[in-house]
PDB file of C-alpha atoms and ligand atoms in Angstrom:
ATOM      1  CA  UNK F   1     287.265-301.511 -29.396  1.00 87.00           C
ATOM      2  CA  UNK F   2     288.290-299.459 -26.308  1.00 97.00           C
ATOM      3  CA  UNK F   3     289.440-295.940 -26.525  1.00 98.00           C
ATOM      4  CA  UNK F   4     293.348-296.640 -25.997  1.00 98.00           C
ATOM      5  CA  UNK F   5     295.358-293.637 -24.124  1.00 98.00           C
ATOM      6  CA  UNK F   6     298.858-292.759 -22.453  1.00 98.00           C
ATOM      7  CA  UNK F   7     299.706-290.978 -19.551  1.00 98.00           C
ATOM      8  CA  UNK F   8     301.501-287.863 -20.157  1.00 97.00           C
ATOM      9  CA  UNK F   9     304.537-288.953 -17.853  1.00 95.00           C
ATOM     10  CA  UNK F  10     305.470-291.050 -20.395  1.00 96.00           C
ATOM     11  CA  UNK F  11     307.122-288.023 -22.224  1.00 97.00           C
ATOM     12  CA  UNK F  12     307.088-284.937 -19.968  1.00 96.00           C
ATOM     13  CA  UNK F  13     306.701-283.612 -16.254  1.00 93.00           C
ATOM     14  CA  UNK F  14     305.786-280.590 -16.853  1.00 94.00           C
ATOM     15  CA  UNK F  15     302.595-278.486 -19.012  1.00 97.00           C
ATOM     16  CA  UNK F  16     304.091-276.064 -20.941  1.00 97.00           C
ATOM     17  CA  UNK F  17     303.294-275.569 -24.404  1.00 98.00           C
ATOM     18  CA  UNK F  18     306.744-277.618 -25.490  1.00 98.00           C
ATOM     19  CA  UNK F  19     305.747-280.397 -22.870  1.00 97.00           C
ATOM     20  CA  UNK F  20     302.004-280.657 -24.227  1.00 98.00           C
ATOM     21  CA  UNK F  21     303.516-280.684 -27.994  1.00 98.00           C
ATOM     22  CA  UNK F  22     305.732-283.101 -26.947  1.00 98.00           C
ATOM     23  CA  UNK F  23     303.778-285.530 -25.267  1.00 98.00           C
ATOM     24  CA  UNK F  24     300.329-285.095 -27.585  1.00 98.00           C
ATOM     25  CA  UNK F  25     302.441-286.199 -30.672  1.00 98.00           C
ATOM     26  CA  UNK F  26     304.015-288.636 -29.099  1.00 98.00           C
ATOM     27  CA  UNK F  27     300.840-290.072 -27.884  1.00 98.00           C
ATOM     28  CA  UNK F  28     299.169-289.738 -31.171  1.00 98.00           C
ATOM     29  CA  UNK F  29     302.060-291.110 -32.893  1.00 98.00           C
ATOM     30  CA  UNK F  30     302.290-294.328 -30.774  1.00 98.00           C
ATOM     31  CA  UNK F  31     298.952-294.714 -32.181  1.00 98.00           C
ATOM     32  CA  UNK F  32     297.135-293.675 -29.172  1.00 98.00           C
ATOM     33  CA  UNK F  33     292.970-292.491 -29.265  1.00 98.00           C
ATOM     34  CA  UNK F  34     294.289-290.083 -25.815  1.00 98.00           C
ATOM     35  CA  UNK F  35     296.011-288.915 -23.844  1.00 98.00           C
ATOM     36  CA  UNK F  36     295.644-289.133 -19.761  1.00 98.00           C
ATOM     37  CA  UNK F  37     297.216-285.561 -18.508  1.00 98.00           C
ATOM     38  CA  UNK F  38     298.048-284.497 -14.976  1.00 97.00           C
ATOM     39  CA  UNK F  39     296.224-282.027 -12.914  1.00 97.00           C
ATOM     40  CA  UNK F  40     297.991-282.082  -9.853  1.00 95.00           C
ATOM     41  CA  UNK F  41     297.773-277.971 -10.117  1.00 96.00           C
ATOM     42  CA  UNK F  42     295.221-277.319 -12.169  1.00 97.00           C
ATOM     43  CA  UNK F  43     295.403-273.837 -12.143  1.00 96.00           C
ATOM     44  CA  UNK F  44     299.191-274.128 -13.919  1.00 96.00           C
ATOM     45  CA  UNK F  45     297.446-275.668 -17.050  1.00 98.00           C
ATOM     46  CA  UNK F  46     296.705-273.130 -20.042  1.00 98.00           C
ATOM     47  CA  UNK F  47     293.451-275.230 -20.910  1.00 98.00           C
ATOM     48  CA  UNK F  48     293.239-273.479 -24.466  1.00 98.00           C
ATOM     49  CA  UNK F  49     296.126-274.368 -25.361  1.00 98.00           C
ATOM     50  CA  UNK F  50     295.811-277.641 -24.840  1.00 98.00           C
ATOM     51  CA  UNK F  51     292.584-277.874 -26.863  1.00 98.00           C
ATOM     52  CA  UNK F  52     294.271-276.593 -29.280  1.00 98.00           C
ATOM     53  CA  UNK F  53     297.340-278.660 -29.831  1.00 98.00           C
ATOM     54  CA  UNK F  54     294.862-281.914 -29.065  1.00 98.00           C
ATOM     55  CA  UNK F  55     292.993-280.926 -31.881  1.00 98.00           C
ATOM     56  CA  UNK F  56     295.852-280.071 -34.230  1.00 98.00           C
ATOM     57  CA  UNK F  57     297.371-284.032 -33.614  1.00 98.00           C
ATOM     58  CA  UNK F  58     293.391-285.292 -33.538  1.00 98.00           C
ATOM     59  CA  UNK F  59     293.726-287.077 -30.424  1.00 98.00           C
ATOM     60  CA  UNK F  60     291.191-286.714 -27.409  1.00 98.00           C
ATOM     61  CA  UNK F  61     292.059-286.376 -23.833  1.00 98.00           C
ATOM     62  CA  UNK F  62     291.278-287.584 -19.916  1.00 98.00           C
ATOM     63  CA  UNK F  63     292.584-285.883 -16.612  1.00 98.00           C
ATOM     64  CA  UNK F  64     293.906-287.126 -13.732  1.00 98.00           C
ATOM     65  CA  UNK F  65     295.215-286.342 -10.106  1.00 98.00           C
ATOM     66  CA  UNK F  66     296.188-287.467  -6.614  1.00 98.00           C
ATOM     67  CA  UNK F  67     295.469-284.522  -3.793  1.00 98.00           C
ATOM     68  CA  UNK F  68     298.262-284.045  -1.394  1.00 97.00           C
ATOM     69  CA  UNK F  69     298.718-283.910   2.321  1.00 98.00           C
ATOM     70  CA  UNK F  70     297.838-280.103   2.539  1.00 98.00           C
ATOM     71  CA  UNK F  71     294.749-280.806   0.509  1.00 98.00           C
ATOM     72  CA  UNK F  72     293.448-284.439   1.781  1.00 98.00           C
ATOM     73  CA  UNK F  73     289.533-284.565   1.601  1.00 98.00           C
ATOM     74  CA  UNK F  74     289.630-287.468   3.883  1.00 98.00           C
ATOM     75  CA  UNK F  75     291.714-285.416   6.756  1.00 98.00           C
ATOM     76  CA  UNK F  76     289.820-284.787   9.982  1.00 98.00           C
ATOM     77  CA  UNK F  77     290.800-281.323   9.965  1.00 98.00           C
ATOM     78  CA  UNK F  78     288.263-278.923   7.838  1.00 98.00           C
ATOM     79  CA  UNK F  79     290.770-276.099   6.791  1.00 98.00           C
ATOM     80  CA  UNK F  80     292.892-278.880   5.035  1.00 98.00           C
ATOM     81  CA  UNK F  81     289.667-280.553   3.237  1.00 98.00           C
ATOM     82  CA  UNK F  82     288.454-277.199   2.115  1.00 98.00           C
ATOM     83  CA  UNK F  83     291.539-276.747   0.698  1.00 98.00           C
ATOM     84  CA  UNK F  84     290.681-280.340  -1.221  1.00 98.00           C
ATOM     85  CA  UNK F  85     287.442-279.384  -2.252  1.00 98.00           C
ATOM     86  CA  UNK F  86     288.520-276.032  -3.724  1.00 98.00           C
ATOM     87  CA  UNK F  87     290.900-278.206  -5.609  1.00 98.00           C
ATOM     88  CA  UNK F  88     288.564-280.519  -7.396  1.00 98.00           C
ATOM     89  CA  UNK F  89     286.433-277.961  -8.001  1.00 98.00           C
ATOM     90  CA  UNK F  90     288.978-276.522 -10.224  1.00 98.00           C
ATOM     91  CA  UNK F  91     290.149-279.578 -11.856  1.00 98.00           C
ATOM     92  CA  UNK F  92     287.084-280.039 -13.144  1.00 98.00           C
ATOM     93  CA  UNK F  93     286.802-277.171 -14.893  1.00 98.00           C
ATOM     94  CA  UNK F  94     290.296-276.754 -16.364  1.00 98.00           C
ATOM     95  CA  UNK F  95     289.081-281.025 -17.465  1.00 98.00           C
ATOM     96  CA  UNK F  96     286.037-279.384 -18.851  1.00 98.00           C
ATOM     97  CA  UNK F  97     288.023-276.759 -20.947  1.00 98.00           C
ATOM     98  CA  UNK F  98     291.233-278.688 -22.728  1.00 98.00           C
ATOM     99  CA  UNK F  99     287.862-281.083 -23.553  1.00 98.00           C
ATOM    100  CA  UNK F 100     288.081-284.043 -21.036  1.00 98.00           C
ATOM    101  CA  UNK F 101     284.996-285.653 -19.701  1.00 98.00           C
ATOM    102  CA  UNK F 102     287.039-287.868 -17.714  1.00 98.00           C
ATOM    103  CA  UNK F 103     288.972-286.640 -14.454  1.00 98.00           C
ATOM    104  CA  UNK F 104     289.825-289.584 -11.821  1.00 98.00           C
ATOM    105  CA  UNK F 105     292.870-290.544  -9.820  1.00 98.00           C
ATOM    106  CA  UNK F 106     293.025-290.188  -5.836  1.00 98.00           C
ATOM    107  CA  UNK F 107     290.700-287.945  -5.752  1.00 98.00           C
ATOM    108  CA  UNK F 108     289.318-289.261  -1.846  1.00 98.00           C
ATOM    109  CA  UNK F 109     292.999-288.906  -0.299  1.00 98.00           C
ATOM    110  CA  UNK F 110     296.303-287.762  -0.418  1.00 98.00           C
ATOM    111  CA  UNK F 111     299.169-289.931  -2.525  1.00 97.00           C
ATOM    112  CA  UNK F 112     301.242-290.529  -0.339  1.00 96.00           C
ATOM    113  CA  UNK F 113     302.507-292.533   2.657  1.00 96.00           C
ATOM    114  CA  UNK F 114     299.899-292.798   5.818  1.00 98.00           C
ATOM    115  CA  UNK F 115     301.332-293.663   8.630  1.00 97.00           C
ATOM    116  CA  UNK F 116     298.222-294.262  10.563  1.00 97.00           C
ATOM    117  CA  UNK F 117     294.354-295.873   9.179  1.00 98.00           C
ATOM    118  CA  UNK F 118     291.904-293.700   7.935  1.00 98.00           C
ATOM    119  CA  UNK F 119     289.588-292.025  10.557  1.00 98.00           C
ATOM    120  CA  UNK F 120     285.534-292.256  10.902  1.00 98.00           C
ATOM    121  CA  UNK F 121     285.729-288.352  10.471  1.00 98.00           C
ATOM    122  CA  UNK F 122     288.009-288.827   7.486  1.00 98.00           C
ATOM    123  CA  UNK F 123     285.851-291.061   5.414  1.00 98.00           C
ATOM    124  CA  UNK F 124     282.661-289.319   5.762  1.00 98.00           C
ATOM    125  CA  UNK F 125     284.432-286.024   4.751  1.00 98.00           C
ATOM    126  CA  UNK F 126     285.554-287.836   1.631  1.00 98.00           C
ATOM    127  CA  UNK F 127     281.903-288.985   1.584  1.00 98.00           C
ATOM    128  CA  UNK F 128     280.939-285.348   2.060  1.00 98.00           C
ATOM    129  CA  UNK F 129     283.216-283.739  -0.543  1.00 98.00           C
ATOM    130  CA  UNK F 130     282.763-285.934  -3.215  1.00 98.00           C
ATOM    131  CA  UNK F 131     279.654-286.100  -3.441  1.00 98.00           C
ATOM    132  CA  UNK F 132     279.863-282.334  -3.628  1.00 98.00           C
ATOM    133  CA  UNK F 133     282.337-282.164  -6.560  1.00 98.00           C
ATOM    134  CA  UNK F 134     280.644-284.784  -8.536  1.00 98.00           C
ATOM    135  CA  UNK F 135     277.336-283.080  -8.686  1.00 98.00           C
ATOM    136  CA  UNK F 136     278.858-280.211  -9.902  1.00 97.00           C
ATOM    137  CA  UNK F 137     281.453-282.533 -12.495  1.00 98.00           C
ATOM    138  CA  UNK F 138     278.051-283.775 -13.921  1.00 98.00           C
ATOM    139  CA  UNK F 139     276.546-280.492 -14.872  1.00 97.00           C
ATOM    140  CA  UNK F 140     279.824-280.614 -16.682  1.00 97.00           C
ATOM    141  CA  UNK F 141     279.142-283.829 -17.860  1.00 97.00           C
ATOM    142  CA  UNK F 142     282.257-284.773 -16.325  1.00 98.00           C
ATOM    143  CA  UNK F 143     282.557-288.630 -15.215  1.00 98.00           C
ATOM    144  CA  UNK F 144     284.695-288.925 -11.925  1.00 98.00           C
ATOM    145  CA  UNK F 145     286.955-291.849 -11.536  1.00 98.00           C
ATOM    146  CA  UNK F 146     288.037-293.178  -7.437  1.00 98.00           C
ATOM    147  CA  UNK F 147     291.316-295.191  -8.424  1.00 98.00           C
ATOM    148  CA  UNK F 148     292.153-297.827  -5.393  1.00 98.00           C
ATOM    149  CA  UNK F 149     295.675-297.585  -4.876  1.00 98.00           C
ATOM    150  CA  UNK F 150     298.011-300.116  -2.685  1.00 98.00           C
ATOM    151  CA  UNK F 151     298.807-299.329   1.001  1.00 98.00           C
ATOM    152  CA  UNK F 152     301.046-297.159   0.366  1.00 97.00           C
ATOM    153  CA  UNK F 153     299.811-294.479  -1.811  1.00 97.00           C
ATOM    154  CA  UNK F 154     296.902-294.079   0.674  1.00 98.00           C
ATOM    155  CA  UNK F 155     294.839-295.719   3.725  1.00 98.00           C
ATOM    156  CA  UNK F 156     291.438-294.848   2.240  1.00 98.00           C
ATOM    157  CA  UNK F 157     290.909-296.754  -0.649  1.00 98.00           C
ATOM    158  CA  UNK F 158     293.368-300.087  -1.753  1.00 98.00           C
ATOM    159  CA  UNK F 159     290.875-302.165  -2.956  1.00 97.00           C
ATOM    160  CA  UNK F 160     287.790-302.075  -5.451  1.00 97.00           C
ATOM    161  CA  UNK F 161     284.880-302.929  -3.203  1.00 97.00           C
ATOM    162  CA  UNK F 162     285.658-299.795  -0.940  1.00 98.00           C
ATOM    163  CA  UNK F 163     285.709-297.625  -4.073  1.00 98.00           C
ATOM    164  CA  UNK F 164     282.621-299.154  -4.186  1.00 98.00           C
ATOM    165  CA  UNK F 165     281.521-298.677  -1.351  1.00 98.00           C
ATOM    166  CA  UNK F 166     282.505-294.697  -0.821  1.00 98.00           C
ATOM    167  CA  UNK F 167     280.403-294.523  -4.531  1.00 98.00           C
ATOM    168  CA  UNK F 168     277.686-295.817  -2.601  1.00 98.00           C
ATOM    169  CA  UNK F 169     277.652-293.436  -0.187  1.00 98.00           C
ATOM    170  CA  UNK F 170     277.920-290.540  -2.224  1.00 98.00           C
ATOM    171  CA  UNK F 171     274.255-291.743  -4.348  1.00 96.00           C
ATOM    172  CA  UNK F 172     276.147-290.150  -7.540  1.00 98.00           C
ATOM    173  CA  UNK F 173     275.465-291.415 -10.573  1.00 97.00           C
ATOM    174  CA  UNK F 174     278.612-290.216 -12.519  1.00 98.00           C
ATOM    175  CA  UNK F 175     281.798-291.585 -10.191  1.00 98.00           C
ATOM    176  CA  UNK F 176     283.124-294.965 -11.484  1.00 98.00           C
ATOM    177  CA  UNK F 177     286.202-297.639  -9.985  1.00 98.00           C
ATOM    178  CA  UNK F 178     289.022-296.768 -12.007  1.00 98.00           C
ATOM    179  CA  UNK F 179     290.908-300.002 -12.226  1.00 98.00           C
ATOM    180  CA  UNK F 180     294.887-300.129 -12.243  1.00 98.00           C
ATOM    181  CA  UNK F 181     296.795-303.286 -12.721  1.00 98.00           C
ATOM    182  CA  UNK F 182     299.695-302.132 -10.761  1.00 97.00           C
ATOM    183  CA  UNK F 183     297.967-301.665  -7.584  1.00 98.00           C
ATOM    184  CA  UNK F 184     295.467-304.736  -7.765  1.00 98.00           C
ATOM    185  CA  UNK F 185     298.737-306.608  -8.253  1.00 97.00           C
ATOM    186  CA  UNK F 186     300.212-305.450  -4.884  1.00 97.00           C
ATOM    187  CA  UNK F 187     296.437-305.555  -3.295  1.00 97.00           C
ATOM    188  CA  UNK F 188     294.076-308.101  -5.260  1.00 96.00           C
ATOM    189  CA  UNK F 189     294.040-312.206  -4.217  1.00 94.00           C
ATOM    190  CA  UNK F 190     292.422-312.425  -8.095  1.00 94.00           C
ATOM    191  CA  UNK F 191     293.554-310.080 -10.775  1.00 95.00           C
ATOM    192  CA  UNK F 192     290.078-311.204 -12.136  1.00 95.00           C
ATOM    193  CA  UNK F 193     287.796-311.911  -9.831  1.00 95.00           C
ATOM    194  CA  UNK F 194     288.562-308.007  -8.478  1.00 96.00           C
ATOM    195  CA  UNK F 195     287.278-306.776 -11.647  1.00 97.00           C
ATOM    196  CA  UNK F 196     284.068-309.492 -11.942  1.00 95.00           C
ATOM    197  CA  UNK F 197     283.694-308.009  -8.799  1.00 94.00           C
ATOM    198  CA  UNK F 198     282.771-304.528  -9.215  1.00 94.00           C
ATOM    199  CA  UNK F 199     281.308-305.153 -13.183  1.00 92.00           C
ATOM    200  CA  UNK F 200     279.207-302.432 -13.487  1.00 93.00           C
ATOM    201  CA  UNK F 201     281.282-299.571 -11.605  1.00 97.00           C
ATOM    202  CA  UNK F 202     284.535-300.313 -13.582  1.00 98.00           C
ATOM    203  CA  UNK F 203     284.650-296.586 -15.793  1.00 98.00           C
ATOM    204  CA  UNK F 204     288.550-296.659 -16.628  1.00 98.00           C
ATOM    205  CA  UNK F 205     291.606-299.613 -16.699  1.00 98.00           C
ATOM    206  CA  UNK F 206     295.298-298.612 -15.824  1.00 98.00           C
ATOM    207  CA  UNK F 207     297.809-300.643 -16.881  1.00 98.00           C
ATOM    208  CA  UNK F 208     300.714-300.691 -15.650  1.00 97.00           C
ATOM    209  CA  UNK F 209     303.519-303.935 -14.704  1.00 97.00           C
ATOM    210  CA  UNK F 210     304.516-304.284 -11.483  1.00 96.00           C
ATOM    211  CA  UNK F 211     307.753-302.557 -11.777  1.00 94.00           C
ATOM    212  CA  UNK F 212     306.228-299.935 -13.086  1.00 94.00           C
ATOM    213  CA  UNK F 213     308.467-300.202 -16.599  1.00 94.00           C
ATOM    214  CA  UNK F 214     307.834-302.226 -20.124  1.00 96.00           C
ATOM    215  CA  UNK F 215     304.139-304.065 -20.390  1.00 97.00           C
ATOM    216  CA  UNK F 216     304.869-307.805 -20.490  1.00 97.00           C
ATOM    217  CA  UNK F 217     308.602-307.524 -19.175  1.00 97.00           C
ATOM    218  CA  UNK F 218     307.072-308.417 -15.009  1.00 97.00           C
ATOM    219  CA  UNK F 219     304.916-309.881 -13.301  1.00 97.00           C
ATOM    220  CA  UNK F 220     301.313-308.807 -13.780  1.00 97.00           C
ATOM    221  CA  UNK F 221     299.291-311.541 -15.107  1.00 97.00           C
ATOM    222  CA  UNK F 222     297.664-309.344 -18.165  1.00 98.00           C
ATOM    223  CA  UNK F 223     296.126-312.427 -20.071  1.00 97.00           C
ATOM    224  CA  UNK F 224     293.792-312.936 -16.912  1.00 97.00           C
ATOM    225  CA  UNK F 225     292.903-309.445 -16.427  1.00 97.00           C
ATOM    226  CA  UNK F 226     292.027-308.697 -20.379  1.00 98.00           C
ATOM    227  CA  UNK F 227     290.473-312.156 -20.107  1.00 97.00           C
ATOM    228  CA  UNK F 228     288.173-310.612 -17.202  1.00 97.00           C
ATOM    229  CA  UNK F 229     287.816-306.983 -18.650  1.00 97.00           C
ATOM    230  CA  UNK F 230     286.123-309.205 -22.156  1.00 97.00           C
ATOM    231  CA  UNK F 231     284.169-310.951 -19.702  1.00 96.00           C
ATOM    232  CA  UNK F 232     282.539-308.031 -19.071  1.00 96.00           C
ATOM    233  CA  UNK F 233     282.247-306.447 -22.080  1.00 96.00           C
ATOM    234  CA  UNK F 234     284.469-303.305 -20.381  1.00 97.00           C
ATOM    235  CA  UNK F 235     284.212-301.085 -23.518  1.00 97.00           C
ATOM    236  CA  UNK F 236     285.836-298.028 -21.383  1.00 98.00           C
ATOM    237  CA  UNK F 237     289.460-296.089 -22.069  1.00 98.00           C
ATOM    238  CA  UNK F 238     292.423-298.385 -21.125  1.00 98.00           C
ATOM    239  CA  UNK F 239     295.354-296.291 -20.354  1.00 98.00           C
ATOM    240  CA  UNK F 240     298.672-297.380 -20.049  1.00 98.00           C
ATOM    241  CA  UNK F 241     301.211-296.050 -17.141  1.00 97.00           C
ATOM    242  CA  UNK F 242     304.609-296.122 -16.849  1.00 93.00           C
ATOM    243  CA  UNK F 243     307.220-293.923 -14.957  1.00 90.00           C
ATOM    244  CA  UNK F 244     310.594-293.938 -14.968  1.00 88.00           C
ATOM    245  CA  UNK F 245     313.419-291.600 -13.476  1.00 87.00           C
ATOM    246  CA  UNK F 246     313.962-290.846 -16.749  1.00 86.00           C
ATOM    247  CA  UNK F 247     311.693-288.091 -16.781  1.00 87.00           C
ATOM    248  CA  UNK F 248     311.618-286.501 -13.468  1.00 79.00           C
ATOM    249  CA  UNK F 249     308.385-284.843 -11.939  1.00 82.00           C
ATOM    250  CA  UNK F 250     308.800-283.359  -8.639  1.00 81.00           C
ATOM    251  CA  UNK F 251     305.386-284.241  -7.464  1.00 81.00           C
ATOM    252  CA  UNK F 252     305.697-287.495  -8.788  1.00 86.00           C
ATOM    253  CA  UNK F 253     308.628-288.694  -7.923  1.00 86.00           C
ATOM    254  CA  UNK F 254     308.458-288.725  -3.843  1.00 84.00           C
ATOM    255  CA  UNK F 255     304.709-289.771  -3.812  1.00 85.00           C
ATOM    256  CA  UNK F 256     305.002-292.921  -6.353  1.00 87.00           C
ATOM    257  CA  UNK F 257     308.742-293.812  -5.182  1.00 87.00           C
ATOM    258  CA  UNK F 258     310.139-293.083  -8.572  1.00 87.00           C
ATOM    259  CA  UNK F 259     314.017-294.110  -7.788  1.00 88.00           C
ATOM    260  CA  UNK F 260     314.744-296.291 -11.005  1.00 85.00           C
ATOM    261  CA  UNK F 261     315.458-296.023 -14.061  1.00 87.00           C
ATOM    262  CA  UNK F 262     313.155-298.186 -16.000  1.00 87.00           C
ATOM    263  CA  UNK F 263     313.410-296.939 -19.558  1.00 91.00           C
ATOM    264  CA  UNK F 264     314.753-293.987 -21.176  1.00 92.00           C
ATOM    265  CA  UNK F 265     312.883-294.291 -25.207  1.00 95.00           C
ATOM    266  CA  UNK F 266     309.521-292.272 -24.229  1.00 96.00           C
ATOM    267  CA  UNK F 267     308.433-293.354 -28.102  1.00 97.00           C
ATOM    268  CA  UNK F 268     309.248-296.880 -27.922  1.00 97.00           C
ATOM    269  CA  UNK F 269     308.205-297.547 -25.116  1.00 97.00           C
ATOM    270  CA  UNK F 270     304.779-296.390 -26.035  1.00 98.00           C
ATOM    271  CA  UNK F 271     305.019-297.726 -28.862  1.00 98.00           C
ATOM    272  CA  UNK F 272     305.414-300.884 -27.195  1.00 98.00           C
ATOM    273  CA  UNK F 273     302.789-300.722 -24.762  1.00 98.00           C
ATOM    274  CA  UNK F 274     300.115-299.547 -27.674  1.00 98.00           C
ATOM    275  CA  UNK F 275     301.390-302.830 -29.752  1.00 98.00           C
ATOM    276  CA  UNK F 276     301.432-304.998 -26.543  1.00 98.00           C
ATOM    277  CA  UNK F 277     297.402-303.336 -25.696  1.00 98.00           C
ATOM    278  CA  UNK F 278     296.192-304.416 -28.794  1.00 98.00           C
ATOM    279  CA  UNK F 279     297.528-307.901 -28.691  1.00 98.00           C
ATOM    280  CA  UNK F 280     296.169-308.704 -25.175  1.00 98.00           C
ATOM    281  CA  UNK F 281     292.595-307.077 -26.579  1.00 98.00           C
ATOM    282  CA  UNK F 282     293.098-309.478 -29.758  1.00 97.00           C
ATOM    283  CA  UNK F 283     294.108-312.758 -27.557  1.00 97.00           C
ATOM    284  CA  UNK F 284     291.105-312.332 -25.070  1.00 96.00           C
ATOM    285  CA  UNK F 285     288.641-311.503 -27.312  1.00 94.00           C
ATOM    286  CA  UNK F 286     289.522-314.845 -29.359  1.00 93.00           C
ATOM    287  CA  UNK F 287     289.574-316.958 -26.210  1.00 90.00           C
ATOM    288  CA  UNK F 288     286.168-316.091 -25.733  1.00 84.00           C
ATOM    289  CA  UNK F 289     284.861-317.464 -28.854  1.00 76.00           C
TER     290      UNK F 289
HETATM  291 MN1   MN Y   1     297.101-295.588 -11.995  1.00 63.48          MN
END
């Protein structure tokens, strides 16, 4: 059975002690084995206490980020990558501390809107950086995680085989594809034949519907891609994500287009997604025999 988790923007935008109370128990409540927490700035996360209040609810965690425009690792300009590196370099060790061996996202880019492709120079300083950070995320024993994203969240990576691909480059041995239904809808011909297609680099599933609201209630084809994920005996963390104005995170909200209203029940809609997880698991593991 996979490790099921929750993203923390399910309950809360921000990291105080409140917000990680409030979001750990909900998590662990909806019956969830973790929860996925933002590092966006890691530096404004109090690590300890977030072990702590983990441990109190029994409940394990994962970290995640997308870099901004001010600290891009695939910009041409070497002030602004530094800035990228420095930043990764930290997340990794506030992931280390709360107790996460798991820190992936956009990682390679900035989220946001590009309004022009990717550069030569860009790539290979994403190249450069990350194979940089990794190296020192595995003395950590930290597992890295390059999430393709659609168009436009970046121009670097939007589908699986240039995760792939950028992995490839780097030689490391501890960066995965971290899957995400939501953008392989927008992106992906084949909901499965994207994830047959990168088998043994697939570290970490997103799911997420199309709309970005309730599992089940859009149009993401989740019977084909649990279907796949059995296929290939994925045995990783699946983690759902949902956002909804509902709970308002400034650096959120521009980057991911956050202008609806999709839910406003943080519990049951968790609750939900946990019941709705284990059904698809159930269903696609039966089709197989
Ligand atoms: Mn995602």
């Amino acid at each position: 059975m996979n490790p099921l988790g929750a993203h923390a923007l399910i309950w809360v935008a921000g990291w105080e002690e409140p917000d990680a109370r409030r979001a750990i128990s909900g998590a662990a409540r909806a019956g969830f084995d973790l929860i996925e927490i933002p590092l966006l700035d890691p530096a404004s996360v109090d690590a300890r206490m977030t072990a702590a209040v983990l441990e109190e609810h029994d409940i394990g965690a994962t970290c995640s980020l997308g870099l901004d425009f001010r600290t891009d690792v695939s910009s041409d300009d070497p002030a602004t990558v530094a800035r990228g590196e420095q930043l990764l370099h930290e997340a990794v060790t506030v992931a280390h501390d709360l107790g996460s061996t798991y820190l992936g996202g956009i990682l390679y880019s900035a989220m946001g809107k590009y309004t022009r492709p990717p550069t030569r120079t860009g790539w290979d300083n994403a190249v450069g950086v990350l194979s940089e950070v990794a190296s020192h995320a595995d003395r950590y024993g930290i597992t890295m995680g390059l999430e393709p994203v659609n168009r436009y969240e970046s121009n670097l990576i939007n589908t699986p085989q240039r995760a792939v691909d950028l992995i490839e480059q780097t030689g490391a041995d501890n960066l995965v594809v971290h899957l995400d239904s939501y953008h392989l809808h927008i992106e992906a011909a084949d909901l499965g034949a994207a994830v047959a297609g990168c088998r043994d680099r697939i570290g970490y599933v997103h799911i997420g519907e199309n709309h970005r609201g309730y599992l089940g209630s859009g149009q993401v084809d989740f019977p084909a891609l649990f279907r796949a994920l059995a296929a290939i005996d994925y045995g990783g963390p699946i983690v759902f994500e949902s956002f909804s104005s509902a709970v308002v995170s400034e650096a959120f909200v521009g980057a991911l287009a956050i202008w609806r209203d999709q839910w406003q029940d943080s519990d049951d809609l968790a609750a939900h997604a946990h019941r709705f997880i284990i059904d698809q698991l159930t269903a696609a593991d039966r089709s197989r025999r």
